[in-house]
Short mmCIF file of C-alpha atoms and ligand atoms in Angstrom, two decimals:
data_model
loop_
_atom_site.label_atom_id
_atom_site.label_comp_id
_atom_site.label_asym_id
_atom_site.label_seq_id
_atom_site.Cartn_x
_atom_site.Cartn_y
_atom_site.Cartn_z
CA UNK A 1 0.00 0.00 0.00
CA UNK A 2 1.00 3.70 -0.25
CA UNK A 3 3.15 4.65 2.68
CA UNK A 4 0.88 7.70 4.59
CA UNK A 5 3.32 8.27 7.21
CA UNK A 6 6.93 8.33 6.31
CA UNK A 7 10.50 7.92 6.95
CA UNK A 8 12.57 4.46 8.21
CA UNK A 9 16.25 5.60 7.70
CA UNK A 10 18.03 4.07 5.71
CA UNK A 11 15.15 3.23 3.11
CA UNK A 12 15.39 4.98 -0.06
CA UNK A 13 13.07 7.72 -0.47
CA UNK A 14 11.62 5.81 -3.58
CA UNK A 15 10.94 2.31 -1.23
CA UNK A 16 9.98 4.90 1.76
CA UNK A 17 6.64 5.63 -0.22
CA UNK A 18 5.44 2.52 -0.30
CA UNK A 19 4.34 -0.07 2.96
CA UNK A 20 4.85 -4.13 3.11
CA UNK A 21 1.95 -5.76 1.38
CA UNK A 22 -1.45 -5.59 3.65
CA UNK A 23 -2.71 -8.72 1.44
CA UNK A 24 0.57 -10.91 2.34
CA UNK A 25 0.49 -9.26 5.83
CA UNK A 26 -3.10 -10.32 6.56
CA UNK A 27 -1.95 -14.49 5.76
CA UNK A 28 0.79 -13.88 8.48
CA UNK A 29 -1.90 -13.02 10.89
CA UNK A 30 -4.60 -15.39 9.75
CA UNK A 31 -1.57 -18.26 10.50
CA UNK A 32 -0.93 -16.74 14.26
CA UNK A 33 -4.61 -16.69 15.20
CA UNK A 34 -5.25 -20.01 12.95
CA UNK A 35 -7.73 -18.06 11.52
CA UNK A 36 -8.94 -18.90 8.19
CA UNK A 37 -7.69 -17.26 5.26
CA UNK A 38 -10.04 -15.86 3.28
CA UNK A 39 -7.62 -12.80 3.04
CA UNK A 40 -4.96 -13.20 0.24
CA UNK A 41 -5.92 -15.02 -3.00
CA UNK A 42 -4.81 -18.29 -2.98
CA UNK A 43 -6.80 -21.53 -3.17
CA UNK A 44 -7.08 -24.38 -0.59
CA UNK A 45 -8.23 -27.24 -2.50
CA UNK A 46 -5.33 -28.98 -4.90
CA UNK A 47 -3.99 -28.43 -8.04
CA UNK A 48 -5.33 -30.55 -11.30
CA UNK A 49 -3.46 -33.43 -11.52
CA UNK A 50 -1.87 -33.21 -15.17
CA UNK A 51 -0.42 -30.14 -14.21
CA UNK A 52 0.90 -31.61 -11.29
CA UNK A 53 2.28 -34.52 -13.25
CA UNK A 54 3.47 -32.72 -15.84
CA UNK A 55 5.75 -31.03 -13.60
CA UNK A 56 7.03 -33.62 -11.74
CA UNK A 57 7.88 -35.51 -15.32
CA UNK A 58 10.17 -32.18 -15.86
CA UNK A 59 11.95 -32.69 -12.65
CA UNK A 60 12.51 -36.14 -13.09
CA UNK A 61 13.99 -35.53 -16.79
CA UNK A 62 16.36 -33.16 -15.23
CA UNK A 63 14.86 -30.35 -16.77
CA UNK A 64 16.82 -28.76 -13.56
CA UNK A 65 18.82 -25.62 -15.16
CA UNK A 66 17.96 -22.39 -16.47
CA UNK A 67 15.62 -21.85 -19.28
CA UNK A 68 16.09 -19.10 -22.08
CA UNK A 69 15.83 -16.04 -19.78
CA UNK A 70 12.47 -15.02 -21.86
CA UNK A 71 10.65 -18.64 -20.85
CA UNK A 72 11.32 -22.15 -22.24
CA UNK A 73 9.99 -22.28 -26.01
CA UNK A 74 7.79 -24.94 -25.35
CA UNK A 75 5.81 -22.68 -22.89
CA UNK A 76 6.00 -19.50 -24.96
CA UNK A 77 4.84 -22.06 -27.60
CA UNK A 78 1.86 -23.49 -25.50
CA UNK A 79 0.87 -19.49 -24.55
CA UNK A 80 1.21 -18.22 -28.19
CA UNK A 81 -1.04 -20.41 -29.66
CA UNK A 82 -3.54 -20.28 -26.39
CA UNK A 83 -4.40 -17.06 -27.54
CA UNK A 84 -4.57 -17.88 -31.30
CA UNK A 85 -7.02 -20.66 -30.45
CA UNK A 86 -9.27 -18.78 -27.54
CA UNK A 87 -8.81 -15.22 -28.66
CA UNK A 88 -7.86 -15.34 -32.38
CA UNK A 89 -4.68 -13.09 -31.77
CA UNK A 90 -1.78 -13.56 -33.26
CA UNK A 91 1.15 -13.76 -30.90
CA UNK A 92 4.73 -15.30 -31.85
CA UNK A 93 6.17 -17.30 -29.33
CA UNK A 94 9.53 -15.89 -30.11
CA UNK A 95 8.61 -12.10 -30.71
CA UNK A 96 5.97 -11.07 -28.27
CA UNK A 97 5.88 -13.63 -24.97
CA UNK A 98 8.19 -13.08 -22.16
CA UNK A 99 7.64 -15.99 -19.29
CA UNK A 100 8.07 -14.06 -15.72
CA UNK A 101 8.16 -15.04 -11.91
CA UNK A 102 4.25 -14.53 -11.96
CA UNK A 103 1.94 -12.48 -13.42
CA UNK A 104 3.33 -9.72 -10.28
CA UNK A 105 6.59 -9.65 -11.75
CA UNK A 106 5.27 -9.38 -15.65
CA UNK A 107 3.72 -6.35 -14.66
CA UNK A 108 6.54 -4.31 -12.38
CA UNK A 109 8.97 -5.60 -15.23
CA UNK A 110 6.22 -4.22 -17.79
CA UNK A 111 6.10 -1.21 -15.90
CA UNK A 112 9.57 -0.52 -15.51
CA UNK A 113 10.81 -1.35 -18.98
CA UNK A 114 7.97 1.71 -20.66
CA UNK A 115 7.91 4.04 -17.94
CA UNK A 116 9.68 7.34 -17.77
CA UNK A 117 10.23 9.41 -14.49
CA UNK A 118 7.45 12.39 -14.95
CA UNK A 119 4.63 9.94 -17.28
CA UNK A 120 1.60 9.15 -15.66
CA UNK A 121 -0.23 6.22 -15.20
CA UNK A 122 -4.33 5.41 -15.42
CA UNK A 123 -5.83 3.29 -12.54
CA UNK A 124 -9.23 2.29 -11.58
CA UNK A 125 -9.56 2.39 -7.70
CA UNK A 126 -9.96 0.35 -5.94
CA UNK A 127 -6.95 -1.24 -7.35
CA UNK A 128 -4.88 -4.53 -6.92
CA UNK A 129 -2.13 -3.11 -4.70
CA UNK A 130 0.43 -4.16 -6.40
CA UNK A 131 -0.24 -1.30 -8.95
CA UNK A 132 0.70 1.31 -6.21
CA UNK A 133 4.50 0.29 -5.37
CA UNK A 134 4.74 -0.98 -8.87
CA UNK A 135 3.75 2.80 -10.03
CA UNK A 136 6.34 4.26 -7.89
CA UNK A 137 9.32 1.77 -8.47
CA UNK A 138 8.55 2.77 -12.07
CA UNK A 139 9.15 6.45 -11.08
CA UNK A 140 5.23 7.29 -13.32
CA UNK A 141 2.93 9.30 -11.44
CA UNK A 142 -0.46 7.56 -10.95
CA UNK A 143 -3.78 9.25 -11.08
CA UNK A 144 -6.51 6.95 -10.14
CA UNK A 145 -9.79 7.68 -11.49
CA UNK A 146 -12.87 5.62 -9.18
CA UNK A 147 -14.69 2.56 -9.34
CA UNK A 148 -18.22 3.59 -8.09
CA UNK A 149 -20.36 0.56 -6.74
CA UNK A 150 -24.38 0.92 -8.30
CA UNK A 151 -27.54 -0.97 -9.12
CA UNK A 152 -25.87 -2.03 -12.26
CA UNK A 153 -22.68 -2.97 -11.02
CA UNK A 154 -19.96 -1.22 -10.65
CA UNK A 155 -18.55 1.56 -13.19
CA UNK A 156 -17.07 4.61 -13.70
CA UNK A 157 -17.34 7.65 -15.19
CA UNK A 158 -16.53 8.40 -18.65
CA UNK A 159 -15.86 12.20 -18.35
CA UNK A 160 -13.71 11.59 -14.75
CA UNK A 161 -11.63 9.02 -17.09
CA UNK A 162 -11.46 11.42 -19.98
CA UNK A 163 -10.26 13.73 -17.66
CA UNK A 164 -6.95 11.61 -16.27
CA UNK A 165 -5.42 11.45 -19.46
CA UNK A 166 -3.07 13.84 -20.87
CA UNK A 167 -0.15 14.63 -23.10
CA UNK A 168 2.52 13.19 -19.89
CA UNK A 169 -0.17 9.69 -19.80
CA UNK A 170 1.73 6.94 -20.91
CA UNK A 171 -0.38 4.00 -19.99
CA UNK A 172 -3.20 2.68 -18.69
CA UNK A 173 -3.66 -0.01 -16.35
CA UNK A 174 -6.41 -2.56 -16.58
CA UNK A 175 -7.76 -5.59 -14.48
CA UNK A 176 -10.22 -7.12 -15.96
CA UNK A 177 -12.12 -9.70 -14.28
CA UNK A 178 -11.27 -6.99 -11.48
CA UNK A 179 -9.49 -7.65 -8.07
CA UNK A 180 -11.11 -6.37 -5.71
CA UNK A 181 -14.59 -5.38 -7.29
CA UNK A 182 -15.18 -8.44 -9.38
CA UNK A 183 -16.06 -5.81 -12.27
CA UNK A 184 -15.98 -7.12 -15.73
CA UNK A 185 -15.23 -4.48 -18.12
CA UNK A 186 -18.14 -4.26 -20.60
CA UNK A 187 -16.93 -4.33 -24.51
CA UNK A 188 -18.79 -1.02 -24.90
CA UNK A 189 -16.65 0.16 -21.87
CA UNK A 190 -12.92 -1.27 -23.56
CA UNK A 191 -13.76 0.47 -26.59
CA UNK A 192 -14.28 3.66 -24.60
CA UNK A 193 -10.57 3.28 -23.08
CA UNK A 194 -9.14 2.29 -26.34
CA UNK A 195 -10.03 5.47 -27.96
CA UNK A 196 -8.60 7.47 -25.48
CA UNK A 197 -5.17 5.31 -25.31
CA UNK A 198 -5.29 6.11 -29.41
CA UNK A 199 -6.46 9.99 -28.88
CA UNK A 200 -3.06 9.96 -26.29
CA UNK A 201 -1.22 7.91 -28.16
CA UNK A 202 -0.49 5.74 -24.93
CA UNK A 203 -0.68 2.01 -23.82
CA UNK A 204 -2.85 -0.48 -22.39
CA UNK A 205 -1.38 -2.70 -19.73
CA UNK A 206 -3.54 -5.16 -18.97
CA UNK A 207 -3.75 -7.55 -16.08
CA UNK A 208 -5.66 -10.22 -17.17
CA UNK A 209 -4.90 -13.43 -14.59
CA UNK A 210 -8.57 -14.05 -13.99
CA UNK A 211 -9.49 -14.66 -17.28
CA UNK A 212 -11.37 -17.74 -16.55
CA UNK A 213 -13.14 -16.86 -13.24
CA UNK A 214 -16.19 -15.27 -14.66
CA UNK A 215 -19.48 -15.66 -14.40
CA UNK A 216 -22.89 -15.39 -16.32
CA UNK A 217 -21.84 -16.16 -19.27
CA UNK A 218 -19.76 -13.48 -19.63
CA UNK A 219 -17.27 -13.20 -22.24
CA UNK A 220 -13.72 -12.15 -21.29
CA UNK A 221 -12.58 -9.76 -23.71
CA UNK A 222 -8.95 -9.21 -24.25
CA UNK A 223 -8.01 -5.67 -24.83
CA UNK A 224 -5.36 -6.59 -27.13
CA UNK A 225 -8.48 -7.94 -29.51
CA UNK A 226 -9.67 -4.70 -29.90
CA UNK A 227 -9.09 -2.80 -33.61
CA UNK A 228 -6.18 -0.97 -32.99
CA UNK A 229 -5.21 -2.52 -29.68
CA UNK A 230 -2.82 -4.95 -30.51
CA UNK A 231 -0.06 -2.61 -31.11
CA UNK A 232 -0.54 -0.54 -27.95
CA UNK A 233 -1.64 -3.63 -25.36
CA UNK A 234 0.36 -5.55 -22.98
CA UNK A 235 -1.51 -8.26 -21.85
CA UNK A 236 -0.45 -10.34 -18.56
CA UNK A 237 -1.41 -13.43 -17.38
CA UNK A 238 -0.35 -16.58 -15.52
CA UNK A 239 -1.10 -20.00 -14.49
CA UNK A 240 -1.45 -18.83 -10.42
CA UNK A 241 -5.42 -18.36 -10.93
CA UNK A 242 -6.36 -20.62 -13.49
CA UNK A 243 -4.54 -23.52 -12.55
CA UNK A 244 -4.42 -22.98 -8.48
CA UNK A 245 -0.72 -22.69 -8.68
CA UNK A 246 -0.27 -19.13 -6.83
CA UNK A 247 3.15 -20.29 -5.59
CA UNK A 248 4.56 -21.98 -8.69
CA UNK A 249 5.08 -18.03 -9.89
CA UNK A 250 4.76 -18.63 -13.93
CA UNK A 251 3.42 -15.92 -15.24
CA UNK A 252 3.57 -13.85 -18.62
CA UNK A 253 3.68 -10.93 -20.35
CA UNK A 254 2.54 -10.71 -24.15
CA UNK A 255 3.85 -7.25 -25.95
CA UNK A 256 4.33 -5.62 -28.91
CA UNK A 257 7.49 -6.77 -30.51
CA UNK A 258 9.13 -3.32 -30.13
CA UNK A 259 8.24 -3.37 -26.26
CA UNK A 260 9.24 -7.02 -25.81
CA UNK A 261 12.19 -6.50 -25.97
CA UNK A 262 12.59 -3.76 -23.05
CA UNK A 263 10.61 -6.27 -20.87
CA UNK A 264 12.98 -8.99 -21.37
CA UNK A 265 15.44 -6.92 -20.18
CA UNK A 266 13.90 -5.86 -17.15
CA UNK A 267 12.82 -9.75 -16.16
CA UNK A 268 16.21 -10.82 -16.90
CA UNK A 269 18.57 -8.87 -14.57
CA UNK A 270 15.56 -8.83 -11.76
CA UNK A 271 14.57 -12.46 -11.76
CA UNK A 272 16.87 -13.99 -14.95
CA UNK A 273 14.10 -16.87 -15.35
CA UNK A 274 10.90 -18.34 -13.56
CA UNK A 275 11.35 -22.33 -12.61
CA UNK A 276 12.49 -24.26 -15.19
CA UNK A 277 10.53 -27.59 -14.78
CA UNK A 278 7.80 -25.56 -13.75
CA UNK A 279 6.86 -24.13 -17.06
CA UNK A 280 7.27 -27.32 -18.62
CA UNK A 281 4.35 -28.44 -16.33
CA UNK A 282 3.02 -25.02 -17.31
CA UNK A 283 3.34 -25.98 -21.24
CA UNK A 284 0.92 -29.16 -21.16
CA UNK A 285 -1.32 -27.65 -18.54
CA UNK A 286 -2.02 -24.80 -20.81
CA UNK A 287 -1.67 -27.43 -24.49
CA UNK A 288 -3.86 -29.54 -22.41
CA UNK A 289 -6.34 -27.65 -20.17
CA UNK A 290 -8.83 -26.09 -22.76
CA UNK A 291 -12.09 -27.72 -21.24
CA UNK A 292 -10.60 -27.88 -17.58
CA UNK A 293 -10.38 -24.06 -18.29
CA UNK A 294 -14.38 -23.63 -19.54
CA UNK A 295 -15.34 -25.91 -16.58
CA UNK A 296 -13.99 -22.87 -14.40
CA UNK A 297 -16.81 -20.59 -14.33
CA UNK A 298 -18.96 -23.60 -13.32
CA UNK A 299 -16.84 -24.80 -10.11
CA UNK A 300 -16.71 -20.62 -9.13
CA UNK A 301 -19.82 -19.81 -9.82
CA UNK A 302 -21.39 -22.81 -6.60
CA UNK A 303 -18.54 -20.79 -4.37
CA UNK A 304 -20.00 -17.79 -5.35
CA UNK A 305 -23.13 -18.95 -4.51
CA UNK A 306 -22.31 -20.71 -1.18
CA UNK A 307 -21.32 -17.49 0.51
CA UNK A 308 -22.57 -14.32 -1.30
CA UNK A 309 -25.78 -14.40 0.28
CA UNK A 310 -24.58 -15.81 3.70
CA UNK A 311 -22.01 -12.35 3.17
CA UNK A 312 -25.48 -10.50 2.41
CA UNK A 313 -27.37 -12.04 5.24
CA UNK A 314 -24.64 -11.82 8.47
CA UNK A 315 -25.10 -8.03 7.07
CA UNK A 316 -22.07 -7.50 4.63
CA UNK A 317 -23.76 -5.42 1.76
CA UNK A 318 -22.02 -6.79 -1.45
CA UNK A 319 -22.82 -7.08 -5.10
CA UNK A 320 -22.25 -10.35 -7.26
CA UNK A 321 -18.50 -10.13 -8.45
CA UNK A 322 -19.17 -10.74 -11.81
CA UNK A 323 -15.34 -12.24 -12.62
CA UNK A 324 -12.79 -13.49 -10.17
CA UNK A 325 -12.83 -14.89 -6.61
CA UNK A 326 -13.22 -11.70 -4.18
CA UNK A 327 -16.17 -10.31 -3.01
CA UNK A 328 -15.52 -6.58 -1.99
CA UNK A 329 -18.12 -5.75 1.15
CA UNK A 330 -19.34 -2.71 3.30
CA UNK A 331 -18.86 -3.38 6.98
CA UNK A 332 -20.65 -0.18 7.66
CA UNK A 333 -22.99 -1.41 9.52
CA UNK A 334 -20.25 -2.92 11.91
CA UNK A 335 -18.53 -0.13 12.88
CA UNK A 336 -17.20 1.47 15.06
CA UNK A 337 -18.59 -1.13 17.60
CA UNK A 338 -15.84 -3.71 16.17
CA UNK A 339 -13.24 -1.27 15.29
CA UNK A 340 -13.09 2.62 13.77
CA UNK A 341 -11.79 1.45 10.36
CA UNK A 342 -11.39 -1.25 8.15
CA UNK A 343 -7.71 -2.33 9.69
CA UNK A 344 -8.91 -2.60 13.04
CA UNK A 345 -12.30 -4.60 11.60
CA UNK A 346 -10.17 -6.68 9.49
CA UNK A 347 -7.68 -7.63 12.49
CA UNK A 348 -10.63 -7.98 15.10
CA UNK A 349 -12.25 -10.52 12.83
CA UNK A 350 -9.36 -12.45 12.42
CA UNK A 351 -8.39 -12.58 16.17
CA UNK A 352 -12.17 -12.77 17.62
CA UNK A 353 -14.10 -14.52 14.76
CA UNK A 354 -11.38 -16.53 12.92
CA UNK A 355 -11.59 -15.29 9.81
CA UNK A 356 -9.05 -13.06 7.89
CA UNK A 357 -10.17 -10.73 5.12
CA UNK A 358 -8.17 -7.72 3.43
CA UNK A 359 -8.97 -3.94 4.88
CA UNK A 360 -10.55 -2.11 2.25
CA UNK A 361 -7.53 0.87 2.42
CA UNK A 362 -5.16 -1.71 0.74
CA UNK A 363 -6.67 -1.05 -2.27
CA UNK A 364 -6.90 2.95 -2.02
CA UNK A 365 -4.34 5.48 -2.35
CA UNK A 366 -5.88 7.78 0.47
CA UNK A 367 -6.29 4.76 3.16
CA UNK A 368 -9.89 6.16 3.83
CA UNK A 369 -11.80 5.97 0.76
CA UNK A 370 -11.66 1.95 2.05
CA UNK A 371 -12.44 2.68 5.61
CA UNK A 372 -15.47 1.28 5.23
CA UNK A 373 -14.39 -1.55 3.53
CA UNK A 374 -13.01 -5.60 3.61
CA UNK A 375 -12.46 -8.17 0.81
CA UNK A 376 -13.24 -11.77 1.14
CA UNK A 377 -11.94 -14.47 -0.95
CA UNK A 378 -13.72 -17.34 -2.25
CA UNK A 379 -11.31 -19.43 -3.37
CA UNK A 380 -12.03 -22.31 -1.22
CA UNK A 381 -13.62 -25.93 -0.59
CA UNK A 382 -16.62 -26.10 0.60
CA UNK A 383 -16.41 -27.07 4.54
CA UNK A 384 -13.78 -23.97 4.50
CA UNK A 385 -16.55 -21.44 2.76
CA UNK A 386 -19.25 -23.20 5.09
CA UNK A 387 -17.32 -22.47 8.31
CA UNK A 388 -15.97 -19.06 7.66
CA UNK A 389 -19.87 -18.56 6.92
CA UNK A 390 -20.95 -19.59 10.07
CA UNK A 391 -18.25 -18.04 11.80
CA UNK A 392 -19.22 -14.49 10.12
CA UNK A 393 -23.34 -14.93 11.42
CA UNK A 394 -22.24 -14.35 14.86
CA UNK A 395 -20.69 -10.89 14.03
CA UNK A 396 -23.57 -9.14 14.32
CA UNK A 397 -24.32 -10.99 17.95
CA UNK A 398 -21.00 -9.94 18.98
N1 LIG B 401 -3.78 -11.45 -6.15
C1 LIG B 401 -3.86 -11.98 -4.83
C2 LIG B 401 -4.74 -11.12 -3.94
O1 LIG B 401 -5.20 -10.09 -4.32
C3 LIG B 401 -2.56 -12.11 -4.13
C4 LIG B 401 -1.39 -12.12 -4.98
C5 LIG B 401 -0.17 -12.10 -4.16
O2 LIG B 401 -0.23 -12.04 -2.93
N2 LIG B 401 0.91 -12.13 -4.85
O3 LIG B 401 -4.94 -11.50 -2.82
#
C-alpha cells in the first residue's frame, strides 16, 4: 500500500513511499490466530493433476537448469497459440511472450521497462495493490480515477476518465475480471478506453490473470483484440489463478514486438528466469487444459453462490463479483462497535471470529476511501466457505 506516514532511515526515499503488502500481511496473521484465510488469493483445495504430473515428469527428466531467460519455447509455444485458439490473436512465441516469476513480476517488469520518471499512469480504484509500489518503483505518477459501486454494477465515469489522461499519460492499467470489485469491463466500456489510449497515443497494460473466473456467461474480452489494440496492449497473465498454482510463480507478459524487448530486459537482470521444470508443467497444462479451463466458471460460480448471500445475510452489503474470486463488502454497519476502520475490523475478525479478510484501504491510495471496507476471498472448498460462513453470522451478535 501507499506509505501515509513516512521515513525508516536508511530506506530509499523511492521504497519509503510505499508499505509491506497488507494482502501478504493479513496471511501472516490469519496463521498466528489459525484463523482462516479468506484474506490473500490463494486456493485451498489442490492443483489438477496433469499439471501436477506434468511437472514432476520435468523434474525427473532433469529439466533442472535455467531456461532461455524469456521462458522455455515450449511454454511461450503453449501461450502463443492459447491465444490464437481462444482469442484469435496472433502472438509469436519468439517475438511477443516473455515468461516471468508470476503475473506480479510481468507487470513491475512491464512497468519498468515503458515508464519514464514524470509519465503518468491510469488506474481504476480500488486497485490490486500491487499497482501502487509498482507505479512508484517505475518512477510514473499515478492518477486513479474511481470505481463507483451501483444498481448495475460497478462503473465509472466516462468524463472523470477522460479527464486523467493527458499529453505526460503513458499507460493505462487494466484488471479485468477486477481484483477487488469483481467488475468485468463491458466491450462497450474497452472500446471507450481504447479510444482514449489512441487519442493519447499511450498504452494499455492489462492484467488479465482471472481470465477464466467469470461468471454469467460473460465473455472475457482481451483488450489486445480490440481494432487498434494490438499494437498498444500488454496483456499479462499466468497459471497462479487458473490452474491454483499461486506459488509456482509462472506468469507472462505478451507485448508488442518493439516493447518485448525492453521487458525482457527488465525480467532478466531482476529475476533472470521463472522455474524451469515448472513451465514445462506449465506448457501441457495450458496445451492440455482447454475444457478444464471452460469448466472454471462452473466450479466458481457454486462458491460464489455458497457465501454471497450468507455475506449478504450476516449483514455484509455486497454485489455479485461478476469475474474473479473476491467479493468486496461494506462493513458499515459494523462499525465502530468492532473497530473505527477497516484495519482494526479486518484484524478484530481475524483474532475474535477466525476469519481473515483484506482492509478495504489496501486497495486505495488515500487509506480512507476503504475505511469502510473488507475483501473476502472465495477461493475455497466447501467445509472452509461453510465455516468461515458460520463463523461471520455471529458478528452481528457480537
Ligand atoms: N492477487 C492476490 C490477492 O489479491 C494475491 C497475490 C499475491 O499475494 N501475490 O490476494
Amino acid at each position: 500500500m501507499i506509505n501515509p506516514a513516512v521515513s525508516e532511515r536508511g530506506i530509499s526515499a523511492r521504497v519509503e513511499r510505499f508499505t509491506e503488502s497488507v494482502i501478504r500481511e493479513m496471511t501472516r496473521l490469519a496463521m498466528e490466530h489459525e484463523a482462516i484465510n479468506l484474506a490473500q488469493g490463494f486456493p485451498d483445495f489442490p492443483a489438477p493433476e496433469f499439471i501436477k504430473e506434468a511437472a514432476i515428469a520435468a523434474i525427473r527428466a532433469d529439466v533442472n537448469q535455467y531456461s532461455v531467460t524469456w521462458g522455455d519455447p515450449l511454454l511461450r509455444q503453449a501461450i502463443a497459440a492459447k491465444y490464437r485458439r481462444w482469442y484469435g490473436l496472433e502472438i509469436e512465441a519468439d517475438a511477443h511472450v516473455t515468461v516471468c516469476c508470476g503475473s506480479t513480476e510481468a507487470m513491475i517488469s512491464t512497468l519498468i521497462a515503458v515508464l519514464n520518471p514524470g509519465d503518468e499512469t491510469v488506474i481504476f480504484e480500488p486497485f490490486y495493490e500491487n499497482y501502487g509500489p509498482d507505479s512508484i518503483l517505475s518512477g510514473a505518477a499515478p492518477r486513479f480515477v474511481p470505481l463507483r459501486a451501483g444498481a448495475g454494477g460497478w462503473s465509472f465515469d466516462r468524463e472523470e476518465l477522460r479527464a486523467a489522461f493527458n499529453a505526460k499519460t503513458r499507460a493505462i492499467v487494466l484488471n479485468t475480471p477486477n481484483n477487488p470489485t469483481g467488475k468485468v469491463f463491458t466491450r462497450a466500456e474497452l472500446e471507450f478506453i481504447r479510444d482514449l489510449c489512441v487519442e493519447w497515443d499511450c498504452l494499455a497494460i492489462t492484467d488479465e490473470i482471472y481470465e477464466h473466473i467469470i461468471y454469467d456467461g460473460r465473455p472475457h474480452i482481451p483488450m489486445a483484440t480490440l481494432p487498434g489494440m494490438a499494437e498498444r496492449t500488454i496483456t499479462i497473465s499466468g497459471i497462479s489463478k487458473t490452474f491454483s498454482v499461486t506459488g509456482w510463480r509462472v506468469g507472462w507478459a505478451v507485448a508488442p514486438a518493439h516493447l518485448a524487448g525492453g521487458i525482457r530486459k527488465v525480467h532478466d537482470f531482476l529475476t533472470v528466469g521463472a522455474p524451469a521444470p515448472l513451465q514445462i508443467g506449465a506448457a501441457h497444462a495450458i496445451a492440455d487444459g482447454d475444457d478444464y479451463c471452460r469448466g472454471l466458471a462452473a466450479a466458481y460460480t457454486a462458491r460464489r453462490q455458497r457465501i454471497v448471500p450468507r455475506l449478504q445475510a450476516a449483514g455484509f452489503a455486497c454485489a455479485w463479483p461478476e469475474g474473479a474470486y473476491y467479493v468486496i463488502t461494506d462493513i458499515g454497519g459494523f462499525q465502530p462497535r468492532h473497530g473505527a476502520d477497516d484495519v482494526a475490523f479486518a484484524r478484530w475478525l481475524t483474532a475474535e471470529i477466525g476469519v481473515a479478510c483484506v482492509p478495504g484501504s489496501s486497495f486505495y491510495h488515500r487509506p480512507g476511501d476503504g475505511a469502510r471496507q473488507v475483501r473476502f476471498c472465495f477461493s475455497k472448498q466447501d467445509p472452509t466457505l461453510e465455516e468461515a460462513a458460520r463463523r461471520l453470522e455471529l458478528v452481528r451478535q457480537r
